[in-house]
Amino acid sequence: MNALRIHGPTRLAGKVRVSGSKNTALPVLFAALLFDDEIRYENVPRLWDIETTLQMVESMGASFTWNKETGQVSLFPTVKSKVAPYEWVKRMRAGILALGPLVARYGEAKVSLPGGCAIGARPVNFHLDAMKQMGIQVGVEQGYIIASVPSKIRGAEIVFPQVTVTGTENLLFVACLADGNTVLKNAAQEPEVIALGNFLQLCGAKIDGLGSSTLTIHGGKLHPPKMPYSVPPDRIETGTWIAAAAVTKSEIEIQACNPLELTSVLSAYREMGLKIEEGKDFLKISAPQSLRPISLSTSPYPGFPTDMQAQMLSTACFAQGTSHITETIFENRFMHVAELQRLGAKIEVNGNTATVTGPADLQGAPLMATDLRASASLVVAALAAHGSTKISRIYHLDRGYQRLEEKLRQLGAQIERIAE
Ligand code: EPZ
């Protein structure tokens, strides 16, 4: 097992380049299962979740090449087995994204139920209920979703009871090859959903309404994209760099990012006192000597992203005053609070609201990562804490951040990866 050792407080300076978006790369890689032709990708981030995805489809009969230095992936996606086994899906819940393409392309699928994770139960009932409305037979046996198409997939009007990102993505796959039109209401508007929709449009899909909460898909045929697909930048990695600059009172430039996808995050950090210059594909961040507190709630896009909640909570520990952070998407996404309290953070959780009293003079301590974004929030806090912090179980971090410690060292952080 690896750990990160971070020595603080430190000042950051310089430029950092954002990698490709994990939560865009995953659905567009699974989209290859709709085809039998070679599908090529660029700017694929070097992450464990990408490794898991490629090995999962390889175990089903596909094959791939992956140049981890250049981020180029070639997928030869024809599969023999339509089974996405538990051993893979338990490592990465996004394995549920194999369900839509397999059912749409082959008319059958057996995909392990993802099961819960540290941040919540993570059910997939909205995915399955919607598929049933489209003529797909769906059952659950011994922890597996068994799906089949008795006659044909037919378009339908679907209303999601709650916004679901991968639910919207799975139904986009199915609707593209359905007979007739499908309307998805209360659909997710996340940039990753728009990116998947754009990818499918490059494959001939007729999708209206991308970026709104109502998507209309005209079922038909698809063809492989004519050009390699370049994965857009990761908006949550970008937000994590803003949090790191905020707590270390630094000036940094974030390159190869898309500020337009971060409006709610930029306004929150500006409210705390950061000066942020926006370019077409960069952000120049200048953090103040003292941060103002903030009160916010997470919500589906374009609201403040739940995947930035932990990093914002770490930031609030250093603000002058009391902040209130409310988590509305997941029922257990405050696992980082107990770890931050070990550094001396003053945080009280009541229900789904964390009240943070700052500024806290955090002292380094041994910590344990519990989930992907929580581990990022611990790194952020450790950069500004006094003394040495060791964060264990950073495989959680490696699932979603490409070489974080190398990028932080380039910005001047005192951080190293150690075996433990
Ligand atoms: C996606 O997860 C992201 N993962 C998550 O990012 C992100 O936190 C989440 O969307 C919310 O933005 C990927 O894109 C791979 P949901 P997803 O379905 O699709 C409930 C990260 O850090 N729900 O939008 O699984 C669910 O329990 C990860 O990269 C049902 O009840 O999330 C949750 O409370 C963490 N039934 C809420 O809806 C369903 O069928 C939103 O979940 C589906 C969801």
JSON list of C-alpha atoms and ligand atoms in Angstrom, two decimals, residues 22-24 26-27 49 93-94 96-97 119-128 162-167 169 188 190 192 235-236 300 305-307 328-331 333 372-373, ligand 1:
[
{"chain": "A", "resi": 22, "resn": "LYS", "atom": "CA", "xyz": [-12.24, 10.69, -15.61]},
{"chain": "A", "resi": 23, "resn": "ASN", "atom": "CA", "xyz": [-16.02, 10.90, -15.68]},
{"chain": "A", "resi": 24, "resn": "THR", "atom": "CA", "xyz": [-16.05, 11.63, -19.40]},
{"chain": "A", "resi": 26, "resn": "LEU", "atom": "CA", "xyz": [-15.37, 6.24, -18.58]},
{"chain": "A", "resi": 27, "resn": "PRO", "atom": "CA", "xyz": [-18.69, 6.54, -20.48]},
{"chain": "A", "resi": 49, "resn": "ASP", "atom": "CA", "xyz": [-10.43, 3.52, -13.10]},
{"chain": "A", "resi": 93, "resn": "ARG", "atom": "CA", "xyz": [-19.10, 1.29, -9.69]},
{"chain": "A", "resi": 94, "resn": "ALA", "atom": "CA", "xyz": [-18.98, 2.95, -13.10]},
{"chain": "A", "resi": 96, "resn": "ILE", "atom": "CA", "xyz": [-22.62, -0.26, -14.53]},
{"chain": "A", "resi": 97, "resn": "LEU", "atom": "CA", "xyz": [-21.99, 1.71, -17.74]},
{"chain": "A", "resi": 119, "resn": "ILE", "atom": "CA", "xyz": [-20.30, 7.65, 0.19]},
{"chain": "A", "resi": 120, "resn": "GLY", "atom": "CA", "xyz": [-23.59, 5.84, -0.09]},
{"chain": "A", "resi": 121, "resn": "ALA", "atom": "CA", "xyz": [-25.77, 2.89, -1.10]},
{"chain": "A", "resi": 122, "resn": "ARG", "atom": "CA", "xyz": [-25.54, 3.93, -4.76]},
{"chain": "A", "resi": 123, "resn": "PRO", "atom": "CA", "xyz": [-28.58, 1.99, -6.10]},
{"chain": "A", "resi": 124, "resn": "VAL", "atom": "CA", "xyz": [-29.22, 1.72, -9.86]},
{"chain": "A", "resi": 125, "resn": "ASN", "atom": "CA", "xyz": [-33.01, 1.33, -9.74]},
{"chain": "A", "resi": 126, "resn": "PHE", "atom": "CA", "xyz": [-33.57, 4.39, -11.94]},
{"chain": "A", "resi": 127, "resn": "HIS", "atom": "CA", "xyz": [-31.41, 2.80, -14.68]},
{"chain": "A", "resi": 128, "resn": "LEU", "atom": "CA", "xyz": [-33.37, -0.47, -14.54]},
{"chain": "A", "resi": 162, "resn": "GLN", "atom": "CA", "xyz": [-33.96, 12.01, -9.29]},
{"chain": "A", "resi": 163, "resn": "VAL", "atom": "CA", "xyz": [-31.13, 13.35, -11.46]},
{"chain": "A", "resi": 164, "resn": "THR", "atom": "CA", "xyz": [-28.74, 10.48, -12.16]},
{"chain": "A", "resi": 165, "resn": "VAL", "atom": "CA", "xyz": [-25.54, 11.00, -14.17]},
{"chain": "A", "resi": 166, "resn": "THR", "atom": "CA", "xyz": [-24.74, 7.40, -15.12]},
{"chain": "A", "resi": 167, "resn": "GLY", "atom": "CA", "xyz": [-28.46, 6.65, -15.33]},
{"chain": "A", "resi": 169, "resn": "GLU", "atom": "CA", "xyz": [-25.69, 7.98, -19.73]},
{"chain": "A", "resi": 188, "resn": "ALA", "atom": "CA", "xyz": [-28.53, 15.02, -15.87]},
{"chain": "A", "resi": 190, "resn": "GLU", "atom": "CA", "xyz": [-23.41, 17.48, -16.22]},
{"chain": "A", "resi": 192, "resn": "GLU", "atom": "CA", "xyz": [-19.73, 14.64, -18.79]},
{"chain": "A", "resi": 235, "resn": "ARG", "atom": "CA", "xyz": [-13.47, 19.96, -14.13]},
{"chain": "A", "resi": 236, "resn": "ILE", "atom": "CA", "xyz": [-13.14, 18.39, -10.67]},
{"chain": "A", "resi": 300, "resn": "PRO", "atom": "CA", "xyz": [-26.84, 18.62, -9.71]},
{"chain": "A", "resi": 305, "resn": "PRO", "atom": "CA", "xyz": [-20.78, 19.81, -7.61]},
{"chain": "A", "resi": 306, "resn": "THR", "atom": "CA", "xyz": [-20.90, 17.16, -4.89]},
{"chain": "A", "resi": 307, "resn": "ASP", "atom": "CA", "xyz": [-17.47, 16.03, -6.13]},
{"chain": "A", "resi": 328, "resn": "THR", "atom": "CA", "xyz": [-27.75, 16.99, -0.91]},
{"chain": "A", "resi": 329, "resn": "ILE", "atom": "CA", "xyz": [-26.67, 14.26, -3.35]},
{"chain": "A", "resi": 330, "resn": "PHE", "atom": "CA", "xyz": [-25.17, 11.45, -1.24]},
{"chain": "A", "resi": 331, "resn": "GLU", "atom": "CA", "xyz": [-26.23, 10.28, 2.19]},
{"chain": "A", "resi": 333, "resn": "ARG", "atom": "CA", "xyz": [-20.32, 11.99, 2.00]},
{"chain": "A", "resi": 372, "resn": "LEU", "atom": "CA", "xyz": [-11.69, 9.50, -4.00]},
{"chain": "A", "resi": 373, "resn": "ARG", "atom": "CA", "xyz": [-12.68, 13.10, -3.36]},
{"chain": "B", "resi": 1, "resn": "EPZ", "atom": "C1", "xyz": [-21.72, 10.07, -10.98]},
{"chain": "B", "resi": 1, "resn": "EPZ", "atom": "O1", "xyz": [-22.05, 8.99, -10.15]},
{"chain": "B", "resi": 1, "resn": "EPZ", "atom": "C2", "xyz": [-20.23, 10.31, -10.82]},
{"chain": "B", "resi": 1, "resn": "EPZ", "atom": "N1", "xyz": [-19.50, 9.12, -11.26]},
{"chain": "B", "resi": 1, "resn": "EPZ", "atom": "C3", "xyz": [-19.91, 10.62, -9.36]},
{"chain": "B", "resi": 1, "resn": "EPZ", "atom": "O2", "xyz": [-18.52, 10.91, -9.29]},
{"chain": "B", "resi": 1, "resn": "EPZ", "atom": "C4", "xyz": [-20.69, 11.86, -8.95]},
{"chain": "B", "resi": 1, "resn": "EPZ", "atom": "O3", "xyz": [-20.45, 12.12, -7.58]},
{"chain": "B", "resi": 1, "resn": "EPZ", "atom": "C5", "xyz": [-22.19, 11.62, -9.18]},
{"chain": "B", "resi": 1, "resn": "EPZ", "atom": "O4", "xyz": [-22.42, 11.26, -10.56]},
{"chain": "B", "resi": 1, "resn": "EPZ", "atom": "C6", "xyz": [-23.03, 12.86, -8.87]},
{"chain": "B", "resi": 1, "resn": "EPZ", "atom": "O5", "xyz": [-22.60, 13.91, -9.66]},
{"chain": "B", "resi": 1, "resn": "EPZ", "atom": "C7", "xyz": [-19.31, 8.93, -12.60]},
{"chain": "B", "resi": 1, "resn": "EPZ", "atom": "O6", "xyz": [-19.72, 9.73, -13.43]},
{"chain": "B", "resi": 1, "resn": "EPZ", "atom": "C8", "xyz": [-18.52, 7.70, -12.99]},
{"chain": "B", "resi": 1, "resn": "EPZ", "atom": "P1", "xyz": [-25.94, 9.55, -9.63]},
{"chain": "B", "resi": 1, "resn": "EPZ", "atom": "P2", "xyz": [-23.50, 8.28, -10.28]},
{"chain": "B", "resi": 1, "resn": "EPZ", "atom": "O7", "xyz": [-26.56, 8.39, -10.32]},
{"chain": "B", "resi": 1, "resn": "EPZ", "atom": "O8", "xyz": [-23.98, 8.39, -11.67]},
{"chain": "B", "resi": 1, "resn": "EPZ", "atom": "C9", "xyz": [-29.17, 8.24, -6.36]},
{"chain": "B", "resi": 1, "resn": "EPZ", "atom": "C10", "xyz": [-16.36, 10.67, -8.51]},
{"chain": "B", "resi": 1, "resn": "EPZ", "atom": "O9", "xyz": [-15.88, 11.15, -7.48]},
{"chain": "B", "resi": 1, "resn": "EPZ", "atom": "N2", "xyz": [-29.56, 7.22, -7.35]},
{"chain": "B", "resi": 1, "resn": "EPZ", "atom": "O10", "xyz": [-25.98, 10.88, -10.30]},
{"chain": "B", "resi": 1, "resn": "EPZ", "atom": "O11", "xyz": [-23.38, 6.94, -9.67]},
{"chain": "B", "resi": 1, "resn": "EPZ", "atom": "C11", "xyz": [-27.76, 8.04, -5.84]},
{"chain": "B", "resi": 1, "resn": "EPZ", "atom": "O12", "xyz": [-27.75, 7.15, -4.74]},
{"chain": "B", "resi": 1, "resn": "EPZ", "atom": "C12", "xyz": [-17.71, 10.02, -8.49]},
{"chain": "B", "resi": 1, "resn": "EPZ", "atom": "O13", "xyz": [-15.80, 10.72, -9.64]},
{"chain": "B", "resi": 1, "resn": "EPZ", "atom": "C13", "xyz": [-30.59, 6.33, -7.03]},
{"chain": "B", "resi": 1, "resn": "EPZ", "atom": "O14", "xyz": [-31.17, 6.38, -5.95]},
{"chain": "B", "resi": 1, "resn": "EPZ", "atom": "O15", "xyz": [-24.39, 9.21, -9.36]},
{"chain": "B", "resi": 1, "resn": "EPZ", "atom": "C14", "xyz": [-27.35, 9.43, -5.45]},
{"chain": "B", "resi": 1, "resn": "EPZ", "atom": "O16", "xyz": [-27.86, 9.73, -4.16]},
{"chain": "B", "resi": 1, "resn": "EPZ", "atom": "C15", "xyz": [-18.20, 9.83, -7.09]},
{"chain": "B", "resi": 1, "resn": "EPZ", "atom": "N3", "xyz": [-30.94, 5.39, -7.96]},
{"chain": "B", "resi": 1, "resn": "EPZ", "atom": "C16", "xyz": [-28.05, 10.32, -6.49]},
{"chain": "B", "resi": 1, "resn": "EPZ", "atom": "O17", "xyz": [-29.11, 9.51, -7.03]},
{"chain": "B", "resi": 1, "resn": "EPZ", "atom": "C17", "xyz": [-30.31, 5.30, -9.19]},
{"chain": "B", "resi": 1, "resn": "EPZ", "atom": "O18", "xyz": [-30.69, 4.45, -10.02]},
{"chain": "B", "resi": 1, "resn": "EPZ", "atom": "C18", "xyz": [-27.16, 10.77, -7.65]},
{"chain": "B", "resi": 1, "resn": "EPZ", "atom": "O19", "xyz": [-26.50, 9.62, -8.14]},
{"chain": "B", "resi": 1, "resn": "EPZ", "atom": "C19", "xyz": [-29.27, 6.21, -9.47]},
{"chain": "B", "resi": 1, "resn": "EPZ", "atom": "C20", "xyz": [-28.92, 7.17, -8.55]}
]
